Short mmCIF file of C-alpha atoms in Angstrom, two decimals:
data_model
loop_
_atom_site.label_atom_id
_atom_site.label_comp_id
_atom_site.label_asym_id
_atom_site.label_seq_id
_atom_site.Cartn_x
_atom_site.Cartn_y
_atom_site.Cartn_z
CA MET A 1 80.94 145.15 -8.71
CA THR A 2 79.15 143.41 -6.29
CA GLU A 3 75.56 142.20 -7.16
CA LEU A 4 72.77 141.82 -4.57
CA LEU A 5 69.54 139.43 -5.63
CA VAL A 6 66.68 140.63 -3.24
CA GLY A 7 63.63 138.92 -2.81
CA THR A 8 60.36 141.68 -2.12
CA ARG A 9 56.90 141.44 -1.88
CA LYS A 10 56.60 143.05 -5.28
CA GLY A 11 59.06 140.81 -7.27
CA LEU A 12 62.83 140.39 -7.44
CA PHE A 13 65.10 142.99 -7.87
CA ALA A 14 69.09 142.34 -8.87
CA LEU A 15 70.64 145.03 -7.83
CA GLY A 16 74.65 146.22 -8.71
CA GLY A 17 77.01 148.41 -7.02
CA GLU A 18 80.35 149.10 -5.57
CA PRO A 19 80.59 149.18 -1.84
CA GLY A 20 80.23 152.60 -0.18
CA GLY A 21 77.40 153.97 -2.80
CA PRO A 22 74.12 153.05 -3.87
CA PHE A 23 73.42 150.25 -6.03
CA GLU A 24 71.53 150.19 -9.27
CA VAL A 25 68.53 148.00 -10.31
CA THR A 26 70.01 145.85 -13.37
CA ALA A 27 67.03 143.41 -13.23
CA ARG A 28 63.73 143.10 -11.90
CA ALA A 29 62.02 139.86 -12.64
CA PHE A 30 57.87 138.68 -11.37
CA ALA A 31 56.76 142.40 -11.12
CA GLY A 32 53.81 142.64 -8.51
CA GLU A 33 54.46 139.10 -6.98
CA PRO A 34 56.23 137.86 -3.69
CA VAL A 35 59.21 136.56 -4.31
CA GLU A 36 60.34 134.76 -1.03
CA TYR A 37 64.00 134.53 -2.05
CA ALA A 38 66.38 134.30 -4.63
CA MET A 39 70.06 132.94 -4.95
CA ARG A 40 72.61 132.40 -8.00
CA ASP A 41 74.20 128.91 -7.83
CA ALA A 42 77.98 129.91 -8.07
CA ARG A 43 78.64 126.42 -10.05
CA SER A 44 76.71 126.93 -12.93
CA GLY A 45 76.01 130.56 -13.13
CA ARG A 46 72.43 129.93 -12.75
CA THR A 47 69.75 132.12 -10.56
CA LEU A 48 66.40 130.31 -8.77
CA ALA A 49 63.61 132.10 -7.46
CA ALA A 50 61.22 131.24 -5.07
CA THR A 51 57.93 132.94 -5.77
CA THR A 52 54.49 132.76 -3.67
CA SER A 53 51.64 134.14 -5.97
CA PRO A 54 48.78 134.48 -4.30
CA PHE A 55 46.80 133.42 -6.98
CA TYR A 56 48.85 130.49 -8.67
CA GLY A 57 50.71 128.97 -5.35
CA PRO A 58 54.62 128.68 -4.64
CA LYS A 59 56.61 127.86 -7.42
CA ILE A 60 61.08 127.89 -8.24
CA TRP A 61 62.03 129.49 -11.14
CA VAL A 62 65.78 129.24 -12.40
CA THR A 63 67.31 131.44 -15.28
CA ASP A 64 70.73 131.85 -16.79
CA ASP A 65 70.05 135.68 -16.70
CA PRO A 66 67.81 137.55 -14.01
CA ALA A 67 66.48 139.97 -16.79
CA GLY A 68 65.56 137.34 -19.37
CA ASP A 69 63.06 134.42 -19.80
CA TRP A 70 62.36 132.05 -16.64
CA GLU A 71 61.31 128.34 -16.46
CA GLN A 72 59.46 127.08 -14.15
CA ALA A 73 61.07 123.91 -12.02
CA ASP A 74 59.33 120.79 -12.29
CA GLY A 75 58.38 118.48 -8.93
CA VAL A 76 58.07 121.66 -6.19
CA ALA A 77 54.69 120.13 -4.87
CA LEU A 78 53.50 118.09 -2.24
CA PRO A 79 52.36 114.32 -3.07
CA GLU A 80 48.65 114.29 -4.83
CA GLY A 81 45.92 113.54 -3.29
CA GLY A 82 46.88 113.80 0.35
CA ASP A 83 45.37 116.17 2.72
CA ALA A 84 48.20 118.67 2.57
CA SER A 85 49.26 121.60 0.22
CA LEU A 86 52.52 123.71 -0.36
CA ALA A 87 52.23 126.71 0.65
CA ARG A 88 55.82 128.50 0.60
CA ILE A 89 59.24 127.86 -0.38
CA TRP A 90 61.64 129.36 2.37
CA VAL A 91 65.50 128.94 0.81
CA ILE A 92 67.58 127.05 -1.78
CA VAL A 93 70.76 126.24 -0.45
CA PRO A 94 73.55 124.36 -2.70
CA GLY A 95 74.60 121.36 -1.55
CA GLU A 96 77.82 119.19 -2.05
CA GLU A 97 78.05 117.63 -4.94
CA ASP A 98 77.51 119.04 -8.01
CA GLY A 99 74.38 119.87 -9.68
CA LEU A 100 73.05 119.14 -6.07
CA LEU A 101 70.58 121.86 -4.39
CA TYR A 102 68.07 121.85 -1.66
CA ALA A 103 65.04 123.89 -0.63
CA GLY A 104 63.19 124.24 2.48
CA GLY A 105 59.22 125.14 2.77
CA ASP A 106 55.93 124.87 4.10
CA PRO A 107 54.93 122.67 5.98
CA GLY A 108 57.53 121.63 6.74
CA VAL A 109 59.47 120.04 3.91
CA LEU A 110 62.73 119.61 1.79
CA PHE A 111 63.10 119.21 -1.67
CA GLU A 112 66.33 118.05 -3.11
CA SER A 113 67.56 119.02 -6.94
CA ARG A 114 70.13 116.97 -8.33
CA ASP A 115 70.10 118.72 -11.67
CA GLY A 116 70.76 122.21 -10.82
CA GLY A 117 67.59 123.09 -9.67
CA SER A 118 65.42 121.98 -13.07
CA THR A 119 63.74 119.13 -11.66
CA TRP A 120 62.87 118.41 -7.38
CA ALA A 121 62.04 115.59 -5.63
CA LEU A 122 60.52 115.34 -1.93
CA ASN A 123 62.51 114.18 1.15
CA GLU A 124 60.64 111.52 1.84
CA GLY A 125 62.88 111.13 5.41
CA LEU A 126 61.27 114.17 6.84
CA TRP A 127 57.79 114.43 4.76
CA GLY A 128 57.18 110.58 6.69
CA HIS A 129 58.82 111.32 10.18
CA PRO A 130 56.95 109.97 12.74
CA THR A 131 57.03 112.89 14.69
CA ARG A 132 55.24 115.12 11.71
CA PRO A 133 51.88 114.87 13.70
CA ASP A 134 53.27 116.76 17.00
CA TRP A 135 55.05 119.76 15.08
CA SER A 136 53.51 123.16 15.16
CA PRO A 137 53.82 126.39 12.97
CA GLY A 138 55.63 129.18 14.24
CA ASN A 139 54.00 132.75 13.31
CA GLY A 140 55.36 132.34 9.31
CA GLY A 141 53.82 128.68 9.67
CA LEU A 142 55.37 125.72 9.56
CA CYS A 143 58.90 126.52 7.69
CA LEU A 144 62.11 124.76 6.64
CA HIS A 145 63.74 128.02 6.32
CA THR A 146 67.20 126.99 7.23
CA ILE A 147 69.60 124.35 5.31
CA VAL A 148 73.09 123.99 6.20
CA PRO A 149 75.40 121.46 4.48
CA TRP A 150 78.64 120.20 5.91
CA PRO A 151 81.58 121.54 3.75
CA GLY A 152 83.22 118.63 1.67
CA ASP A 153 80.64 116.18 3.27
CA PRO A 154 77.45 115.70 1.40
CA GLY A 155 76.46 113.13 4.15
CA ARG A 156 75.64 115.48 6.63
CA LEU A 157 73.06 118.18 6.62
CA LEU A 158 71.63 120.15 9.41
CA VAL A 159 68.09 121.82 8.56
CA ALA A 160 66.05 124.39 10.82
CA ILE A 161 61.97 124.20 10.82
CA SER A 162 59.82 127.07 12.86
CA ALA A 163 58.37 126.15 15.32
CA VAL A 164 60.06 122.68 15.94
CA GLY A 165 63.77 122.92 15.67
CA VAL A 166 67.21 121.71 14.60
CA TRP A 167 67.13 118.12 12.53
CA LEU A 168 70.44 116.28 11.81
CA SER A 169 71.17 113.80 9.24
CA ASP A 170 74.23 111.51 8.54
CA ASP A 171 72.80 109.83 5.37
CA ALA A 172 72.64 112.43 3.04
CA GLY A 173 68.79 112.81 4.40
CA ALA A 174 67.68 109.57 4.42
CA THR A 175 67.40 109.63 8.11
CA TRP A 176 66.80 112.78 10.77
CA ARG A 177 67.16 113.22 14.20
CA HIS A 178 66.05 116.42 16.00
CA SER A 179 69.07 118.28 17.88
CA ASN A 180 67.82 120.75 20.49
CA GLU A 181 69.72 120.01 23.64
CA GLY A 182 70.58 123.56 25.52
CA ILE A 183 67.84 125.60 23.61
CA VAL A 184 65.32 127.24 26.18
CA PRO A 185 62.03 127.69 24.58
CA ARG A 186 61.30 130.43 27.08
CA TYR A 187 57.72 131.43 25.31
CA LEU A 188 56.64 127.60 26.49
CA PRO A 189 55.43 127.29 30.04
CA GLU A 190 58.09 125.79 32.11
CA GLU A 191 56.52 122.32 32.68
CA ALA A 192 56.43 122.10 28.78
CA ARG A 193 60.16 123.01 28.20
CA GLY A 194 60.92 119.80 28.23
CA ASN A 195 59.34 119.00 24.70
CA PRO A 196 62.27 118.24 22.41
CA ILE A 197 60.45 119.38 18.81
CA ALA A 198 59.02 122.69 19.91
CA HIS A 199 61.89 125.35 19.20
CA CYS A 200 61.64 127.92 17.14
CA VAL A 201 64.87 128.23 15.42
CA HIS A 202 65.20 131.86 13.24
CA ASP A 203 68.37 130.96 11.47
CA VAL A 204 71.27 128.88 11.58
CA ARG A 205 75.11 129.69 9.96
CA ARG A 206 78.24 127.93 10.14
CA ALA A 207 82.00 128.84 10.45
CA PRO A 208 83.19 126.76 7.04
CA THR A 209 86.62 126.81 8.96
CA ARG A 210 85.53 125.17 11.41
CA PRO A 211 82.50 123.30 10.11
CA GLU A 212 81.62 121.89 13.47
CA ARG A 213 80.97 125.60 14.91
CA LEU A 214 77.42 126.63 14.63
CA PHE A 215 75.53 130.25 15.37
CA MET A 216 71.87 130.22 15.79
CA GLN A 217 69.56 133.11 16.26
CA PHE A 218 66.72 131.66 18.20
CA HIS A 219 63.39 133.11 18.90
CA ASP A 220 64.13 134.29 22.38
CA GLY A 221 68.08 133.87 22.22
CA VAL A 222 71.23 133.53 20.75
CA TYR A 223 73.19 129.85 20.73
CA ARG A 224 76.30 128.49 19.59
CA SER A 225 77.35 125.06 18.66
CA ASP A 226 80.80 123.27 19.11
CA ASP A 227 79.40 119.75 17.97
CA GLY A 228 77.98 119.81 14.86
CA GLY A 229 74.48 120.77 16.17
CA ALA A 230 74.46 117.92 18.97
CA SER A 231 73.76 120.62 21.81
CA TRP A 232 73.87 124.13 22.20
CA LEU A 233 75.34 126.95 24.52
CA ASP A 234 73.41 130.16 25.27
CA ILE A 235 75.74 133.31 24.04
CA ALA A 236 73.32 135.89 25.08
CA THR A 237 72.35 136.23 28.69
CA GLY A 238 74.54 138.30 30.48
CA THR A 239 75.75 140.20 27.52
CA ASP A 240 75.52 143.84 26.22
CA LEU A 241 73.19 142.76 23.32
CA PRO A 242 69.77 144.66 23.58
CA SER A 243 67.54 141.89 22.81
CA ASP A 244 67.98 138.49 22.27
CA PHE A 245 65.33 138.64 19.89
CA GLY A 246 66.09 138.97 16.04
CA PHE A 247 65.85 136.66 12.67
CA PRO A 248 68.96 136.15 10.94
CA VAL A 249 72.91 135.62 11.57
CA VAL A 250 76.13 135.68 9.77
CA VAL A 251 79.57 134.73 9.79
CA ASP A 252 82.87 136.05 8.55
CA PRO A 253 83.67 132.96 6.79
CA ALA A 254 87.88 133.93 7.62
CA ASP A 255 86.72 133.81 11.47
CA PRO A 256 84.88 130.82 13.33
CA GLU A 257 85.11 133.43 16.37
CA SER A 258 82.88 135.35 14.60
CA ALA A 259 79.18 136.34 14.13
CA TYR A 260 76.40 139.21 13.26
CA VAL A 261 73.21 139.48 14.10
CA ILE A 262 70.55 142.48 13.99
CA PRO A 263 68.67 142.30 17.13
CA LEU A 264 64.97 143.44 17.16
CA VAL A 265 62.25 144.00 20.01
CA GLY A 266 60.94 140.95 20.98
CA ALA A 267 57.15 139.43 21.10
CA LEU A 268 54.43 141.47 19.09
CA ASP A 269 56.92 144.50 17.97
CA ARG A 270 59.77 142.63 16.30
CA THR A 271 61.13 146.48 15.28
CA THR A 272 64.91 147.59 16.13
CA PRO A 273 65.05 148.98 19.51
CA GLY A 274 64.15 152.42 20.17
CA GLY A 275 64.14 152.80 16.48
CA VAL A 276 68.33 152.30 16.15
CA VAL A 277 69.72 150.36 13.58
CA GLU A 278 72.25 148.16 14.87
CA VAL A 279 74.40 145.11 13.88
CA TRP A 280 76.07 143.78 16.86
CA GLU A 281 78.98 141.91 16.18
CA THR A 282 81.02 139.00 18.62
CA ARG A 283 84.88 137.90 17.35
CA ASP A 284 85.08 136.18 20.64
CA ALA A 285 82.66 133.18 19.98
CA GLY A 286 79.30 135.21 21.63
CA ALA A 287 81.53 135.97 25.10
CA THR A 288 81.31 139.24 24.19
CA TRP A 289 79.21 141.75 21.07
CA ALA A 290 79.78 145.33 20.34
CA SER A 291 77.38 147.29 17.99
CA ARG A 292 79.35 148.09 15.10
CA SER A 293 76.94 150.84 13.24
CA ASP A 294 78.04 153.47 12.01
CA GLY A 295 76.16 155.16 9.14
CA LEU A 296 73.04 152.90 9.87
CA PRO A 297 69.72 155.21 10.77
CA ALA A 298 70.55 156.06 14.62
CA GLY A 299 66.81 157.57 15.37
CA ASP A 300 63.20 157.47 14.63
CA ALA A 301 63.83 153.87 12.43
CA TYR A 302 61.69 151.49 13.44
CA LEU A 303 62.71 148.41 10.72
CA THR A 304 61.79 144.41 10.72
CA ILE A 305 64.85 142.46 9.61
CA LEU A 306 63.47 139.19 8.37
CA ARG A 307 65.54 135.94 8.73
CA GLU A 308 66.72 135.50 4.99
CA ALA A 309 67.37 139.49 4.29
CA PHE A 310 71.17 139.32 5.76
CA ASP A 311 73.83 138.19 3.86
CA SER A 312 77.75 138.39 3.31
CA ALA A 313 79.98 137.99 0.32
CA GLY A 314 84.16 138.13 1.24
CA ALA A 315 85.97 137.02 3.88
CA GLY A 316 87.78 138.99 6.61
CA ASP A 317 89.11 142.44 6.25
CA ALA A 318 86.88 142.86 2.90
CA LEU A 319 84.28 140.77 4.32
CA GLU A 320 80.92 142.63 2.48
CA LEU A 321 77.34 142.61 4.24
CA TYR A 322 73.95 143.72 3.49
CA PHE A 323 70.73 143.38 4.60
CA GLY A 324 67.29 144.54 3.91
CA ALA A 325 64.13 145.95 5.87
CA THR A 326 60.10 145.33 5.27
CA SER A 327 60.86 149.24 5.08
CA GLY A 328 62.50 149.02 1.72
CA ASP A 329 65.35 149.79 2.90
CA VAL A 330 69.27 147.76 2.20
CA PHE A 331 72.37 148.46 3.60
CA GLY A 332 75.70 147.31 3.21
CA SER A 333 78.73 147.44 4.96
CA GLY A 334 82.22 146.99 2.71
CA ASP A 335 84.57 146.82 5.53
CA ALA A 336 83.16 144.24 7.83
CA ALA A 337 80.70 146.07 9.60
CA GLY A 338 83.42 149.17 9.85
CA SER A 339 81.07 151.31 8.33
CA TRP A 340 77.63 150.88 6.34
CA PHE A 341 76.04 152.84 3.22
CA THR A 342 72.48 152.72 2.22
CA VAL A 343 71.93 150.26 -0.81
CA ALA A 344 68.63 151.32 -1.86
CA ASP A 345 65.41 152.79 0.02
CA HIS A 346 62.76 152.89 -1.56
CA LEU A 347 62.05 149.02 -2.68
CA PRO A 348 59.27 147.09 -1.73
CA PRO A 349 58.97 145.41 1.62
CA VAL A 350 62.54 143.08 1.83
CA TYR A 351 61.83 139.55 2.40
CA SER A 352 65.63 138.14 1.28
CA VAL A 353 68.83 139.47 -0.13
CA ARG A 354 71.38 137.20 -1.09
CA THR A 355 74.96 138.07 -2.62
CA ALA A 356 75.31 137.04 -5.93
CA MET B 1 31.46 119.05 -23.44
CA ALA B 2 31.79 122.59 -21.64
CA VAL B 3 33.82 125.49 -22.89
CA VAL B 4 36.82 126.16 -20.01
CA ARG B 5 37.53 130.01 -20.34
CA LEU B 6 40.82 131.57 -18.65
CA ARG B 7 42.79 135.07 -18.50
CA ALA B 8 46.56 135.81 -18.29
CA PRO B 9 48.77 134.08 -17.02
CA LEU B 10 46.73 130.62 -17.41
CA SER B 11 45.90 131.90 -20.88
CA GLU B 12 49.69 131.68 -21.99
CA LEU B 13 50.24 128.37 -19.98
CA ALA B 14 47.44 126.96 -21.88
CA GLY B 15 48.23 128.05 -25.31
CA GLY B 16 44.46 130.05 -25.88
CA ARG B 17 41.64 131.25 -23.74
CA GLU B 18 39.23 128.88 -24.53
CA HIS B 19 39.12 125.01 -24.10
CA ASP B 20 36.53 122.46 -25.30
CA LEU B 21 36.65 119.85 -22.52
CA GLU B 22 35.07 116.97 -21.29
CA GLY B 23 33.86 116.23 -17.49
CA THR B 24 30.78 116.37 -15.20
CA THR B 25 31.71 118.35 -12.76
CA VAL B 26 34.50 121.59 -12.06
CA ARG B 27 36.83 119.19 -10.70
CA GLU B 28 36.73 116.86 -13.52
CA LEU B 29 37.15 120.06 -15.91
CA LEU B 30 40.09 121.40 -14.51
CA ARG B 31 41.92 117.90 -14.15
CA ALA B 32 41.25 117.60 -17.75
CA LEU B 33 42.57 121.04 -18.72
CA GLU B 34 45.78 119.68 -16.83
CA ARG B 35 46.13 116.64 -19.24
CA SER B 36 45.82 118.43 -22.06
CA CYS B 37 47.97 121.08 -21.05
CA PRO B 38 50.37 119.91 -18.49
CA ALA B 39 52.33 123.70 -17.97
CA VAL B 40 48.46 124.37 -16.01
CA ALA B 41 49.30 121.62 -13.52
CA GLY B 42 49.23 122.86 -9.84
CA TRP B 43 48.31 126.79 -11.07
CA VAL B 44 44.75 126.34 -10.72
CA LEU B 45 44.00 122.97 -8.30
CA ASP B 46 46.63 122.39 -5.58
CA GLU B 47 47.97 118.77 -4.40
CA ARG B 48 44.75 118.33 -2.47
CA GLY B 49 42.66 119.00 -5.90
CA HIS B 50 41.31 122.22 -4.19
CA VAL B 51 40.69 125.33 -6.15
CA ARG B 52 43.57 127.74 -5.01
CA GLU B 53 42.30 130.26 -2.23
CA HIS B 54 42.33 133.18 -4.47
CA ILE B 55 41.16 131.82 -7.79
CA ASN B 56 37.12 132.10 -8.75
CA VAL B 57 35.31 129.90 -10.57
CA TYR B 58 32.06 130.17 -12.38
CA VAL B 59 29.95 127.90 -14.35
CA ASN B 60 27.93 130.44 -16.32
CA ALA B 61 26.88 133.13 -14.14
CA GLU B 62 27.07 131.38 -10.86
CA PRO B 63 30.11 131.12 -8.61
CA ALA B 64 31.53 127.50 -8.19
CA ARG B 65 33.42 124.93 -6.41
CA GLU B 66 35.04 121.98 -7.02
CA GLU B 67 32.08 119.35 -7.22
CA THR B 68 29.59 121.84 -8.62
CA ALA B 69 27.94 119.91 -12.14
CA VAL B 70 28.73 120.92 -15.45
CA ALA B 71 26.79 119.99 -18.42
CA ASP B 72 27.15 120.10 -22.14
CA GLY B 73 27.54 124.01 -23.43
CA ASP B 74 28.02 125.59 -20.28
CA ARG B 75 30.82 128.25 -19.84
CA VAL B 76 33.09 127.67 -16.73
CA HIS B 77 35.16 130.86 -16.59
CA VAL B 78 39.03 130.84 -14.10
CA LEU B 79 39.91 133.80 -13.14
CA PRO B 80 41.78 135.31 -10.04
CA SER B 81 40.01 136.72 -7.22
CA ILE B 82 40.42 140.50 -6.62
CA THR B 83 42.47 140.47 -3.80
CA GLY B 84 45.94 141.67 -2.79
CA GLY B 85 48.10 145.00 -1.52
#
């Protein structure tokens, strides 16, 4: 059975089922509260969720059983007495040491936990970065939404912040350098595109068998890096992709040439182009793209799929893919996008989907 | 001493609806509440010491802010605003 953790505007839903058929709701938590993100740490079996109560602020919660009691994690806050407050936790990602987890949030902050998520500490290197006064938020805020460890090397880390860009660390987060070479922020005036930290990255995934290779969905572009994020290559222009705007990107862990994106109309629209829901796949590192959408809505379907709402399980021919939309629909594929089925269709607006 | 009156879920975190606390302003009372009931820390006041945007505070019958003065015997109500969707 496959289990999904679906963060929605009205709580967390755990869904379970077999690829090909609808899934059942096996647990619901935080009813009525926005759940930005939830994931299960395969090392400990613990489930972590990030909530943003409109009244009581952002929190991280931890449990051994999503249907049972949750404990609030400590330390998920900015320094007291300053002029900033934590607005939201966007993402939680396991690190490359036992018990190590990272969480990213708004305003462009990274937290670290070394006890499996019970207590957290602010990453001071990024918080105190001298360029911080020059950082500008995107439409979703100054969100640190992407955290990409390097397999087997806890010292190397990539994070991305909208609308600032990619940051790299080679010393486990003690120091950071921006790394946006090759990315063209077309939303800026031509004269301003040389700004090295005005880049609205939407998502980045790493090819685990070739960790120097990364794929990026940018605000208006799709990019690849073959040097660990030091530089980026446009892999959308001149291809058949119906739009280079989108939010999430996913890779097949078995194939470093692979990536999946879900194009949306850019600018203010941000819905599936022409009312057709399509997942596009590359198997040649972005040289060519093909729609792999059999079974997805083919008309009058104007969906928005947010950056954390697309994930995978397995690899190769057994690759499973799942994504959710703000319409409350969740779709899945059990055959590497060869065909799609409806997982759930009446959930609240979906913010995140993660396989457990 | 003033009485801070809470509603759920704050009352559950704090172990009760009413708390007798010392303080001369709303902020001082809320800080005293956090010291008395650490589980409430971060739920009402943010890191800046501001009452969170969608929480309303009343001193007796009047809407109040962080610097509103509080006297002995006052009742300070902390409750979520009518918002959402």
